[in-house]
Amino acid sequence: MEFRLLGAVSVVTEAGGLPLGPVKRRSLLAALLLRPNCPVLVDHLTTALWEHEPPARARSVIQGHVSRLRASLTSADAGAHGVELVTQGPAYVLRMPKSLLDVHRFEGLVALAREQPGPAEAVATYREALSLWQGPALADVCPSPPLQAAAQALEELRLAAVEQLASGCARLGDHAGAAAVLRAEAVAHPLRESLSVALMEALRRAGRRSEALDWFHRTRRLLADELGVDPGPELANAYASALRGGESDVAQATGGDVTPAITGGTAKADAAVPVASPVTPTAVPLPAAVPDVARHGAPELLPRAPRGFHGRAAELLALSRAATGEAPVCLITGPAGVGKTALVLHWAHHGRDGFPDGRLYADLRGFGDTGVPALREVLREFLAALGVAQRRIPESTNGAAALFRSLTADLRLLVVLDNARDSEQVRPLLPGGRHCVTVVTSRHRLSGLIVTDMARPVAVDVLGPEDGTMLLAGVLGTERVLAEPVAARRLAELCGGLPLALRVAAARLAQRPGWSLGEMTAELSDETRRLSLLDVEDTGVRAALHLTLRQLPPQVSRQFAQLGRHPGTHVDRYAAAALADTDPAAAEMSLERLTAAHLVTESAPGRWTLHDLVRLYARSLDAGPDALKRVLDHYVATALAAVAAAEPGNEDCFPLPADHLPPAAVREFADRSAAVAWYAAERDDLTLAVAAAQTAGLHGRTWRIVLLLWPLIVWRVRDGWVPLLETALEAARADADQHGESRVLNVLGWVLIEEGRIAEALTRLGAASALAARSGDAVAEANALIVLAVAQAALGGPDEAARGCERALELARKAGNRTIERLAMQHLARHRVDAGKWRQALDTATEALAFDDRSDTADVPRVLLLMARGEALLGLGDEAGGIRQLDQAAREAESSGYEDGAVRALGALLRVSADTGLQARYDAAVARLTTRT
């Protein structure tokens, strides 16, 4: 179990992420985690959970959230991990081992980094600490002062660690690496002068003086524009140093070894990329040397050390740490082609002195096509290497394993077991000595080995663009990479940072010296050819993935093939179930198996993604018919459920397609906030689903998915929806569905009005009204008339707009549609306010608010009706009553995330009220609105 504050507040268990519910409950958990094992008073929690004045029933709300949080922790068996949420008088205490909290681990690693004896160890430790951050601290909690202060304090700790990491890189002479670390933070925090100073110094020492000078001028302008101040003395001194810098900086950046490609003028220093250099035993902690001299004839079964190895300082450090203690078993896991074997062999060859009694190696061929070796044969090779005569080796596997454990009981031995398929294949090969170290590599997580033998996992991920570029330089040579630095970096990105793909690409380039990196990059940019280009004979990405997949059960392999038909970048259990035509539980089990095999990655609790090259491989497999149609219909069904939760009481937008394929299960949404959160999380994938449907000619799905986004469109109307709606309009016309065309035109007209494109809106809305009238769809016609009235009002005709709404009201009443009737009255009230008809506006708004009791929901029409009633009361001279109504509208809009409504209501209040807190609320709402859009 793991508790995370460094990013979104979350609790991660072996079964996945623990559902934490609404933002108030996450904020409560955050407040408790910020003070683990300490009583947190209810008053402090109240301040943390409410940004402004808390409600009268705040204590009851907190008690309810505590109760539900306690139940969630109990359901996750938190007690087994020493976690307990208890009541202690007027306070609550979250009792837990601090090691379960990412903040505690981060602080511990930072402290450890400060104590490291050398810069390489410090750099690796700082990187490990910073890898715990998944985004801004406390990213999804209430913006209350206590939680904001805590988030800022954590951010300061992170920035300090980043600066120390950059300092360590500089001490290692890796000034380009220091600049890369600092640049991202300096962009995010442009007014933090210490970051700019450090970045300028790193750029200068890396021989990139012009960039350092440009950064100074950029920072100087920002300080003047934003704060009205001049650069401080440290920034001014950095500028002076950059001005004085010259060729000495280039020499310093390259350790004094200036290559002819740079000194001869054929390549600029600014264009230089880091070049691969061998990692020495002092770069990271390796197995500690022992005073004994290695005995003569100690077995050495290791293959040769890998050539062109680069980077991996953090993984080497993690492996060295895992290899400490009594009889450690280190488990190196990662996807096919990520470089697990190279990492272990590099580490083992540089740690010879730590294993005076020898180093054994066996390729268990768990993912090969030649079959796994018999365990007895592996043991025979190990025993023979240890000096046992063939005739004395027991015939049975158990006997040979027992003899191996006995012989190694007093040895300092390294055993490398490469490409293990499962835990059962490993256990008989474990040595018996307290001073022996076993390193296992596998594409699977081998959880059984962690449980039974306390194996210490070390994950190996893909390389970043810079390390990928360095690997290319190590194979192709420095000059060839320096000649095309941009193409080299793009090539590394297209290979997805996968070392196997990078080596295959480099091998192709090495065979064709006249072929430029840019030409290779252009060919790899074609997704239809990329996997073929990354295969050489029987080696390559496709071959490696094939061998991984064939080890999995048939239903898991089928699920993987169907993931290739998913149009987006992330998949949840429901989408996976729809693709495979199964239920979510079965789909989740397959996703977990695929995760264990490193074919998919759980990017967030309950959300999985595929590496780009893995996705291309999945697309090349046979997924059977209708996979795309099933996942599109899953989105239709889920969006319908989201609409029902986000806007309860609204009619269905359309009938389902005749060939609709209903999913086995549809996600449920507890309330509007859950539905809007789903819309926000899935927006990009929904957009990709629309594009996939359009490409496949599934026009009926195309416009339906777009139309089902209307709750998010209304709430975030300025988010650039026009191109997507134009796609939906084209699809509805291709589908010859006038009902769908009318509805899409109506939403498109609304968005165009909000973007100030009134003339275009009038054209679209007129067409929507005419289509609806021709088809006899009174509800669609009323809807179009309401939005058309908004456009007419924008042109200065509130009376004409009111008449349109009155006609819409008649149509809605004739059709018996209370939702559209209420909507027509809401707009009619607004137009009457704008025309100064205060009494009529007040009566209309009051009647619409009395339609049904929606006091517990903050839907958009209700907020707008409250605003209309408040402005009407002001117009009639009832200032106190008007202010109360507008304040209620503003608070409901703020609490529900309807930022546009909050800005409007608070703006109206500022025109009549001198309350000093209103301006701050208004500014905050504007900031949230502009940040979001």
mmCIF file of C-alpha atoms in Angstrom, residues 128-435:
data_model
loop_
_atom_site.group_PDB
_atom_site.id
_atom_site.type_symbol
_atom_site.label_atom_id
_atom_site.label_comp_id
_atom_site.label_asym_id
_atom_site.label_seq_id
_atom_site.Cartn_x
_atom_site.Cartn_y
_atom_site.Cartn_z
ATOM 1 C CA GLU A 128 15.348 8.633 -7.596
ATOM 2 C CA ALA A 129 13.807 11.137 -5.176
ATOM 3 C CA LEU A 130 12.403 13.327 -7.948
ATOM 4 C CA SER A 131 10.971 10.309 -9.772
ATOM 5 C CA LEU A 132 8.417 10.034 -6.955
ATOM 6 C CA TRP A 133 6.728 13.213 -8.212
ATOM 7 C CA GLN A 134 3.754 12.497 -10.491
ATOM 8 C CA GLY A 135 2.771 16.150 -10.977
ATOM 9 C CA PRO A 136 2.200 19.238 -8.796
ATOM 10 C CA ALA A 137 1.837 18.277 -5.135
ATOM 11 C CA LEU A 138 -1.774 18.014 -3.869
ATOM 12 C CA ALA A 139 -2.906 18.558 -7.451
ATOM 13 C CA ASP A 140 -6.588 17.770 -6.998
ATOM 14 C CA VAL A 141 -7.575 19.086 -3.561
ATOM 15 C CA CYS A 142 -9.555 22.104 -2.378
ATOM 16 C CA PRO A 143 -7.691 25.367 -3.022
ATOM 17 C CA SER A 144 -7.837 26.272 0.668
ATOM 18 C CA PRO A 145 -5.037 28.334 2.262
ATOM 19 C CA PRO A 146 -3.645 25.478 4.446
ATOM 20 C CA LEU A 147 -3.451 23.002 1.577
ATOM 21 C CA GLN A 148 -2.101 25.589 -0.844
ATOM 22 C CA ALA A 149 0.588 26.502 1.696
ATOM 23 C CA ALA A 150 1.509 22.830 2.118
ATOM 24 C CA ALA A 151 1.666 22.328 -1.650
ATOM 25 C CA GLN A 152 3.907 25.375 -2.000
ATOM 26 C CA ALA A 153 6.212 24.116 0.757
ATOM 27 C CA LEU A 154 6.538 20.746 -0.987
ATOM 28 C CA GLU A 155 7.184 22.486 -4.291
ATOM 29 C CA GLU A 156 9.999 24.463 -2.655
ATOM 30 C CA LEU A 157 11.552 21.197 -1.455
ATOM 31 C CA ARG A 158 11.278 19.783 -4.975
ATOM 32 C CA LEU A 159 12.881 22.828 -6.563
ATOM 33 C CA ALA A 160 15.714 22.710 -4.032
ATOM 34 C CA ALA A 161 16.293 19.052 -4.956
ATOM 35 C CA VAL A 162 16.270 19.942 -8.656
ATOM 36 C CA GLU A 163 18.894 22.618 -8.070
ATOM 37 C CA GLN A 164 21.037 20.161 -6.107
ATOM 38 C CA LEU A 165 20.629 17.575 -8.887
ATOM 39 C CA ALA A 166 21.833 20.103 -11.430
ATOM 40 C CA SER A 167 24.735 20.998 -9.153
ATOM 41 C CA GLY A 168 25.714 17.329 -8.980
ATOM 42 C CA CYS A 169 25.571 17.021 -12.766
ATOM 43 C CA ALA A 170 27.842 20.035 -13.020
ATOM 44 C CA ARG A 171 30.352 18.491 -10.582
ATOM 45 C CA LEU A 172 30.428 15.445 -12.841
ATOM 46 C CA GLY A 173 31.188 17.716 -15.791
ATOM 47 C CA ASP A 174 27.769 17.009 -17.344
ATOM 48 C CA HIS A 175 26.850 20.653 -17.903
ATOM 49 C CA ALA A 176 24.482 19.828 -20.762
ATOM 50 C CA GLY A 177 22.631 17.490 -18.412
ATOM 51 C CA ALA A 178 22.490 20.203 -15.759
ATOM 52 C CA ALA A 179 21.068 22.637 -18.311
ATOM 53 C CA ALA A 180 18.420 20.123 -19.364
ATOM 54 C CA VAL A 181 17.368 19.612 -15.742
ATOM 55 C CA LEU A 182 17.204 23.347 -15.055
ATOM 56 C CA ARG A 183 15.573 24.545 -18.250
ATOM 57 C CA ALA A 184 12.208 22.881 -17.649
ATOM 58 C CA GLU A 185 12.027 24.319 -14.133
ATOM 59 C CA ALA A 186 13.186 27.769 -15.208
ATOM 60 C CA VAL A 187 10.412 27.833 -17.813
ATOM 61 C CA ALA A 188 7.843 26.803 -15.186
ATOM 62 C CA HIS A 189 9.197 29.288 -12.602
ATOM 63 C CA PRO A 190 10.479 32.193 -14.714
ATOM 64 C CA LEU A 191 10.697 34.636 -11.779
ATOM 65 C CA ARG A 192 12.841 32.381 -9.577
ATOM 66 C CA GLU A 193 16.210 34.030 -10.119
ATOM 67 C CA SER A 194 18.240 31.211 -8.572
ATOM 68 C CA LEU A 195 17.045 28.839 -11.291
ATOM 69 C CA SER A 196 17.921 31.322 -14.027
ATOM 70 C CA VAL A 197 21.377 31.873 -12.514
ATOM 71 C CA ALA A 198 22.068 28.134 -12.358
ATOM 72 C CA LEU A 199 20.748 27.599 -15.886
ATOM 73 C CA MET A 200 22.900 30.398 -17.309
ATOM 74 C CA GLU A 201 25.973 28.981 -15.598
ATOM 75 C CA ALA A 202 25.246 25.463 -16.921
ATOM 76 C CA LEU A 203 24.694 26.760 -20.444
ATOM 77 C CA ARG A 204 27.904 28.800 -20.287
ATOM 78 C CA ARG A 205 29.948 25.838 -19.074
ATOM 79 C CA ALA A 206 28.365 23.649 -21.755
ATOM 80 C CA GLY A 207 29.720 26.045 -24.364
ATOM 81 C CA ARG A 208 26.282 27.506 -25.160
ATOM 82 C CA ARG A 209 27.040 31.112 -24.284
ATOM 83 C CA SER A 210 24.517 32.656 -26.664
ATOM 84 C CA GLU A 211 21.695 30.680 -25.030
ATOM 85 C CA ALA A 212 22.853 31.855 -21.610
ATOM 86 C CA LEU A 213 22.777 35.481 -22.745
ATOM 87 C CA ASP A 214 19.337 35.025 -24.332
ATOM 88 C CA TRP A 215 18.029 33.570 -21.079
ATOM 89 C CA PHE A 216 19.298 36.569 -19.129
ATOM 90 C CA HIS A 217 17.508 39.016 -21.407
ATOM 91 C CA ARG A 218 14.317 36.968 -21.226
ATOM 92 C CA THR A 219 14.439 36.904 -17.424
ATOM 93 C CA ARG A 220 15.280 40.604 -17.216
ATOM 94 C CA ARG A 221 12.229 41.478 -19.313
ATOM 95 C CA LEU A 222 9.952 39.273 -17.212
ATOM 96 C CA LEU A 223 11.208 40.795 -13.955
ATOM 97 C CA ALA A 224 10.610 44.271 -15.319
ATOM 98 C CA ASP A 225 7.169 43.497 -16.763
ATOM 99 C CA GLU A 226 5.822 41.371 -13.919
ATOM 100 C CA LEU A 227 7.487 42.843 -10.815
ATOM 101 C CA GLY A 228 8.925 46.167 -11.955
ATOM 102 C CA VAL A 229 12.403 45.285 -10.646
ATOM 103 C CA ASP A 230 15.889 44.858 -12.080
ATOM 104 C CA PRO A 231 17.879 41.593 -11.964
ATOM 105 C CA GLY A 232 19.531 40.837 -8.632
ATOM 106 C CA PRO A 233 23.314 40.783 -8.178
ATOM 107 C CA GLU A 234 23.643 36.988 -8.719
ATOM 108 C CA LEU A 235 21.801 37.171 -12.035
ATOM 109 C CA ALA A 236 23.851 40.214 -13.073
ATOM 110 C CA ASN A 237 27.077 38.378 -12.191
ATOM 111 C CA ALA A 238 25.956 35.355 -14.241
ATOM 112 C CA TYR A 239 25.367 37.693 -17.170
ATOM 113 C CA ALA A 240 28.843 39.191 -16.780
ATOM 114 C CA SER A 241 30.371 35.684 -16.690
ATOM 115 C CA ALA A 242 28.497 34.714 -19.841
ATOM 116 C CA LEU A 243 29.743 37.852 -21.582
ATOM 117 C CA ARG A 244 33.347 37.022 -20.642
ATOM 118 C CA GLY A 245 32.994 33.321 -21.558
ATOM 119 C CA GLY A 246 34.815 31.937 -24.550
ATOM 120 C CA GLU A 247 36.521 28.863 -25.834
ATOM 121 C CA SER A 248 37.560 27.858 -22.320
ATOM 122 C CA ASP A 249 33.943 27.071 -21.579
ATOM 123 C CA VAL A 250 33.786 24.623 -24.475
ATOM 124 C CA ALA A 251 36.898 22.889 -23.239
ATOM 125 C CA GLN A 252 35.448 22.743 -19.737
ATOM 126 C CA ALA A 253 32.200 21.316 -21.050
ATOM 127 C CA THR A 254 34.018 18.517 -22.841
ATOM 128 C CA GLY A 255 36.496 17.785 -20.094
ATOM 129 C CA GLY A 256 39.311 19.434 -22.052
ATOM 130 C CA ASP A 257 38.910 17.066 -24.991
ATOM 131 C CA VAL A 258 37.777 19.363 -27.800
ATOM 132 C CA THR A 259 37.229 17.218 -30.872
ATOM 133 C CA PRO A 260 38.272 18.349 -34.348
ATOM 134 C CA ALA A 261 34.586 18.483 -35.334
ATOM 135 C CA ILE A 262 34.149 21.370 -32.937
ATOM 136 C CA THR A 263 37.549 23.109 -33.069
ATOM 137 C CA GLY A 264 37.646 22.856 -36.817
ATOM 138 C CA GLY A 265 34.430 24.782 -37.161
ATOM 139 C CA THR A 266 32.427 22.043 -38.878
ATOM 140 C CA ALA A 267 29.992 21.913 -35.961
ATOM 141 C CA LYS A 268 28.922 24.627 -33.571
ATOM 142 C CA ALA A 269 29.269 24.154 -29.850
ATOM 143 C CA ASP A 270 25.624 25.174 -29.414
ATOM 144 C CA ALA A 271 24.568 22.263 -31.589
ATOM 145 C CA ALA A 272 26.609 19.704 -29.678
ATOM 146 C CA VAL A 273 24.846 16.754 -28.119
ATOM 147 C CA PRO A 274 26.123 14.635 -25.229
ATOM 148 C CA VAL A 275 28.385 11.861 -26.411
ATOM 149 C CA ALA A 276 28.427 8.391 -24.947
ATOM 150 C CA SER A 277 31.236 7.691 -22.528
ATOM 151 C CA PRO A 278 31.944 4.495 -20.629
ATOM 152 C CA VAL A 279 30.626 4.413 -17.076
ATOM 153 C CA THR A 280 33.499 3.687 -14.747
ATOM 154 C CA PRO A 281 33.195 1.698 -11.522
ATOM 155 C CA THR A 282 33.348 4.977 -9.596
ATOM 156 C CA ALA A 283 30.333 6.481 -11.378
ATOM 157 C CA VAL A 284 27.848 4.533 -9.255
ATOM 158 C CA PRO A 285 28.222 2.270 -6.216
ATOM 159 C CA LEU A 286 29.060 -1.235 -7.404
ATOM 160 C CA PRO A 287 29.488 -4.413 -5.343
ATOM 161 C CA ALA A 288 31.911 -3.610 -2.531
ATOM 162 C CA ALA A 289 35.387 -5.062 -2.796
ATOM 163 C CA VAL A 290 36.468 -7.559 -0.120
ATOM 164 C CA PRO A 291 39.932 -7.943 1.289
ATOM 165 C CA ASP A 292 40.290 -11.514 0.061
ATOM 166 C CA VAL A 293 42.173 -12.082 -3.171
ATOM 167 C CA ALA A 294 40.085 -13.949 -5.731
ATOM 168 C CA ARG A 295 41.019 -17.596 -5.600
ATOM 169 C CA HIS A 296 42.764 -19.051 -8.588
ATOM 170 C CA GLY A 297 40.357 -20.619 -11.048
ATOM 171 C CA ALA A 298 37.218 -18.848 -9.805
ATOM 172 C CA PRO A 299 34.447 -19.551 -12.355
ATOM 173 C CA GLU A 300 33.705 -16.802 -14.874
ATOM 174 C CA LEU A 301 30.642 -17.615 -16.971
ATOM 175 C CA LEU A 302 29.545 -14.055 -17.734
ATOM 176 C CA PRO A 303 29.161 -13.133 -21.420
ATOM 177 C CA ARG A 304 31.259 -10.186 -22.579
ATOM 178 C CA ALA A 305 30.354 -6.743 -21.328
ATOM 179 C CA PRO A 306 27.913 -4.864 -23.582
ATOM 180 C CA ARG A 307 29.399 -2.363 -26.022
ATOM 181 C CA GLY A 308 28.120 1.179 -26.305
ATOM 182 C CA PHE A 309 26.447 1.048 -22.889
ATOM 183 C CA HIS A 310 25.437 4.496 -21.674
ATOM 184 C CA GLY A 311 23.620 6.127 -18.785
ATOM 185 C CA ARG A 312 21.385 4.169 -16.422
ATOM 186 C CA ALA A 313 23.015 5.757 -13.355
ATOM 187 C CA ALA A 314 19.792 5.552 -11.333
ATOM 188 C CA GLU A 315 19.199 1.904 -12.252
ATOM 189 C CA LEU A 316 22.832 0.977 -11.498
ATOM 190 C CA LEU A 317 22.525 2.622 -8.104
ATOM 191 C CA ALA A 318 19.224 0.842 -7.422
ATOM 192 C CA LEU A 319 20.788 -2.483 -8.401
ATOM 193 C CA SER A 320 23.763 -1.866 -6.112
ATOM 194 C CA ARG A 321 21.436 -1.065 -3.228
ATOM 195 C CA ALA A 322 19.314 -4.137 -3.907
ATOM 196 C CA ALA A 323 22.474 -6.273 -3.919
ATOM 197 C CA THR A 324 23.379 -5.356 -0.324
ATOM 198 C CA GLY A 325 22.443 -7.371 2.751
ATOM 199 C CA GLU A 326 22.233 -11.081 3.379
ATOM 200 C CA ALA A 327 21.765 -13.390 0.346
ATOM 201 C CA PRO A 328 19.925 -10.795 -1.717
ATOM 202 C CA VAL A 329 17.887 -11.694 -4.781
ATOM 203 C CA CYS A 330 17.609 -8.753 -7.197
ATOM 204 C CA LEU A 331 14.789 -8.817 -9.738
ATOM 205 C CA ILE A 332 15.402 -6.656 -12.830
ATOM 206 C CA THR A 333 12.149 -6.225 -14.766
ATOM 207 C CA GLY A 334 11.104 -4.275 -17.831
ATOM 208 C CA PRO A 335 9.645 -4.621 -21.313
ATOM 209 C CA ALA A 336 11.277 -6.481 -24.163
ATOM 210 C CA GLY A 337 14.243 -4.637 -25.631
ATOM 211 C CA VAL A 338 14.641 -2.158 -22.774
ATOM 212 C CA GLY A 339 18.192 -3.283 -21.954
ATOM 213 C CA LYS A 340 17.836 -5.402 -18.796
ATOM 214 C CA THR A 341 20.605 -7.822 -19.729
ATOM 215 C CA ALA A 342 22.961 -5.037 -20.790
ATOM 216 C CA LEU A 343 22.383 -3.253 -17.484
ATOM 217 C CA VAL A 344 23.132 -6.361 -15.400
ATOM 218 C CA LEU A 345 26.197 -7.392 -17.404
ATOM 219 C CA HIS A 346 27.645 -3.889 -17.272
ATOM 220 C CA TRP A 347 27.111 -3.819 -13.504
ATOM 221 C CA ALA A 348 28.531 -7.322 -13.022
ATOM 222 C CA HIS A 349 31.677 -6.714 -15.103
ATOM 223 C CA HIS A 350 32.484 -3.550 -13.155
ATOM 224 C CA GLY A 351 31.967 -5.357 -9.856
ATOM 225 C CA ARG A 352 34.465 -8.194 -10.307
ATOM 226 C CA ASP A 353 36.276 -7.500 -7.021
ATOM 227 C CA GLY A 354 33.048 -7.871 -5.035
ATOM 228 C CA PHE A 355 32.779 -11.560 -5.989
ATOM 229 C CA PRO A 356 36.146 -13.229 -5.441
ATOM 230 C CA ASP A 357 34.622 -16.732 -5.685
ATOM 231 C CA GLY A 358 33.298 -16.262 -9.186
ATOM 232 C CA ARG A 359 30.400 -15.139 -11.344
ATOM 233 C CA LEU A 360 27.937 -17.593 -12.850
ATOM 234 C CA TYR A 361 25.516 -16.875 -15.688
ATOM 235 C CA ALA A 362 22.654 -18.758 -17.324
ATOM 236 C CA ASP A 363 20.246 -17.709 -20.043
ATOM 237 C CA LEU A 364 16.974 -19.327 -19.015
ATOM 238 C CA ARG A 365 15.462 -18.515 -22.439
ATOM 239 C CA GLY A 366 12.066 -17.850 -20.885
ATOM 240 C CA PHE A 367 10.996 -15.811 -23.900
ATOM 241 C CA GLY A 368 12.897 -17.484 -26.707
ATOM 242 C CA ASP A 369 11.632 -19.775 -29.425
ATOM 243 C CA THR A 370 14.213 -22.505 -28.762
ATOM 244 C CA GLY A 371 12.664 -23.783 -25.536
ATOM 245 C CA VAL A 372 13.811 -23.310 -21.955
ATOM 246 C CA PRO A 373 16.875 -25.256 -20.783
ATOM 247 C CA ALA A 374 16.337 -28.104 -18.350
ATOM 248 C CA LEU A 375 17.101 -26.942 -14.793
ATOM 249 C CA ARG A 376 19.355 -29.966 -14.268
ATOM 250 C CA GLU A 377 21.477 -28.915 -17.266
ATOM 251 C CA VAL A 378 21.892 -25.407 -15.847
ATOM 252 C CA LEU A 379 22.858 -26.830 -12.464
ATOM 253 C CA ARG A 380 25.320 -29.244 -14.116
ATOM 254 C CA GLU A 381 27.042 -26.276 -15.790
ATOM 255 C CA PHE A 382 27.163 -24.340 -12.500
ATOM 256 C CA LEU A 383 28.498 -27.309 -10.518
ATOM 257 C CA ALA A 384 31.116 -28.128 -13.149
ATOM 258 C CA ALA A 385 32.279 -24.492 -13.072
ATOM 259 C CA LEU A 386 32.636 -24.813 -9.301
ATOM 260 C CA GLY A 387 34.952 -27.837 -9.778
ATOM 261 C CA VAL A 388 32.539 -30.762 -9.292
ATOM 262 C CA ALA A 389 33.422 -33.754 -11.459
ATOM 263 C CA GLN A 390 30.653 -34.791 -13.865
ATOM 264 C CA ARG A 391 30.375 -38.241 -12.257
ATOM 265 C CA ARG A 392 29.680 -36.671 -8.848
ATOM 266 C CA ILE A 393 26.796 -34.482 -10.022
ATOM 267 C CA PRO A 394 23.473 -35.987 -8.845
ATOM 268 C CA GLU A 395 21.078 -37.208 -11.513
ATOM 269 C CA SER A 396 17.982 -35.547 -10.019
ATOM 270 C CA THR A 397 17.297 -31.830 -10.210
ATOM 271 C CA ASN A 398 16.572 -31.644 -6.478
ATOM 272 C CA GLY A 399 19.843 -33.388 -5.666
ATOM 273 C CA ALA A 400 21.874 -31.128 -7.939
ATOM 274 C CA ALA A 401 20.168 -28.046 -6.460
ATOM 275 C CA ALA A 402 20.950 -29.223 -2.933
ATOM 276 C CA LEU A 403 24.611 -29.786 -3.800
ATOM 277 C CA PHE A 404 24.779 -26.329 -5.425
ATOM 278 C CA ARG A 405 23.383 -24.687 -2.279
ATOM 279 C CA SER A 406 25.821 -26.638 -0.111
ATOM 280 C CA LEU A 407 28.875 -25.721 -2.185
ATOM 281 C CA THR A 408 27.973 -22.020 -2.252
ATOM 282 C CA ALA A 409 27.207 -21.760 1.467
ATOM 283 C CA ASP A 410 30.502 -20.047 2.300
ATOM 284 C CA LEU A 411 31.258 -18.352 -1.014
ATOM 285 C CA ARG A 412 31.065 -14.769 -2.221
ATOM 286 C CA LEU A 413 29.467 -15.530 -5.552
ATOM 287 C CA LEU A 414 27.373 -13.704 -8.145
ATOM 288 C CA VAL A 415 24.688 -15.664 -9.992
ATOM 289 C CA VAL A 416 22.994 -14.011 -12.987
ATOM 290 C CA LEU A 417 19.803 -15.720 -14.185
ATOM 291 C CA ASP A 418 18.814 -14.011 -17.423
ATOM 292 C CA ASN A 419 15.405 -14.081 -19.150
ATOM 293 C CA ALA A 420 13.492 -15.955 -16.462
ATOM 294 C CA ARG A 421 9.953 -16.902 -17.451
ATOM 295 C CA ASP A 422 8.530 -17.476 -13.959
ATOM 296 C CA SER A 423 9.502 -17.835 -10.298
ATOM 297 C CA GLU A 424 9.467 -21.631 -10.418
ATOM 298 C CA GLN A 425 12.266 -21.585 -12.991
ATOM 299 C CA VAL A 426 14.467 -19.510 -10.659
ATOM 300 C CA ARG A 427 14.097 -21.038 -7.190
ATOM 301 C CA PRO A 428 16.203 -24.244 -7.694
ATOM 302 C CA LEU A 429 19.065 -22.088 -9.019
ATOM 303 C CA LEU A 430 19.394 -19.830 -5.973
ATOM 304 C CA PRO A 431 22.749 -20.259 -4.163
ATOM 305 C CA GLY A 432 22.886 -21.026 -0.454
ATOM 306 C CA GLY A 433 25.526 -18.588 0.795
ATOM 307 C CA ARG A 434 24.806 -15.553 2.957
ATOM 308 C CA HIS A 435 27.313 -13.559 0.898
#
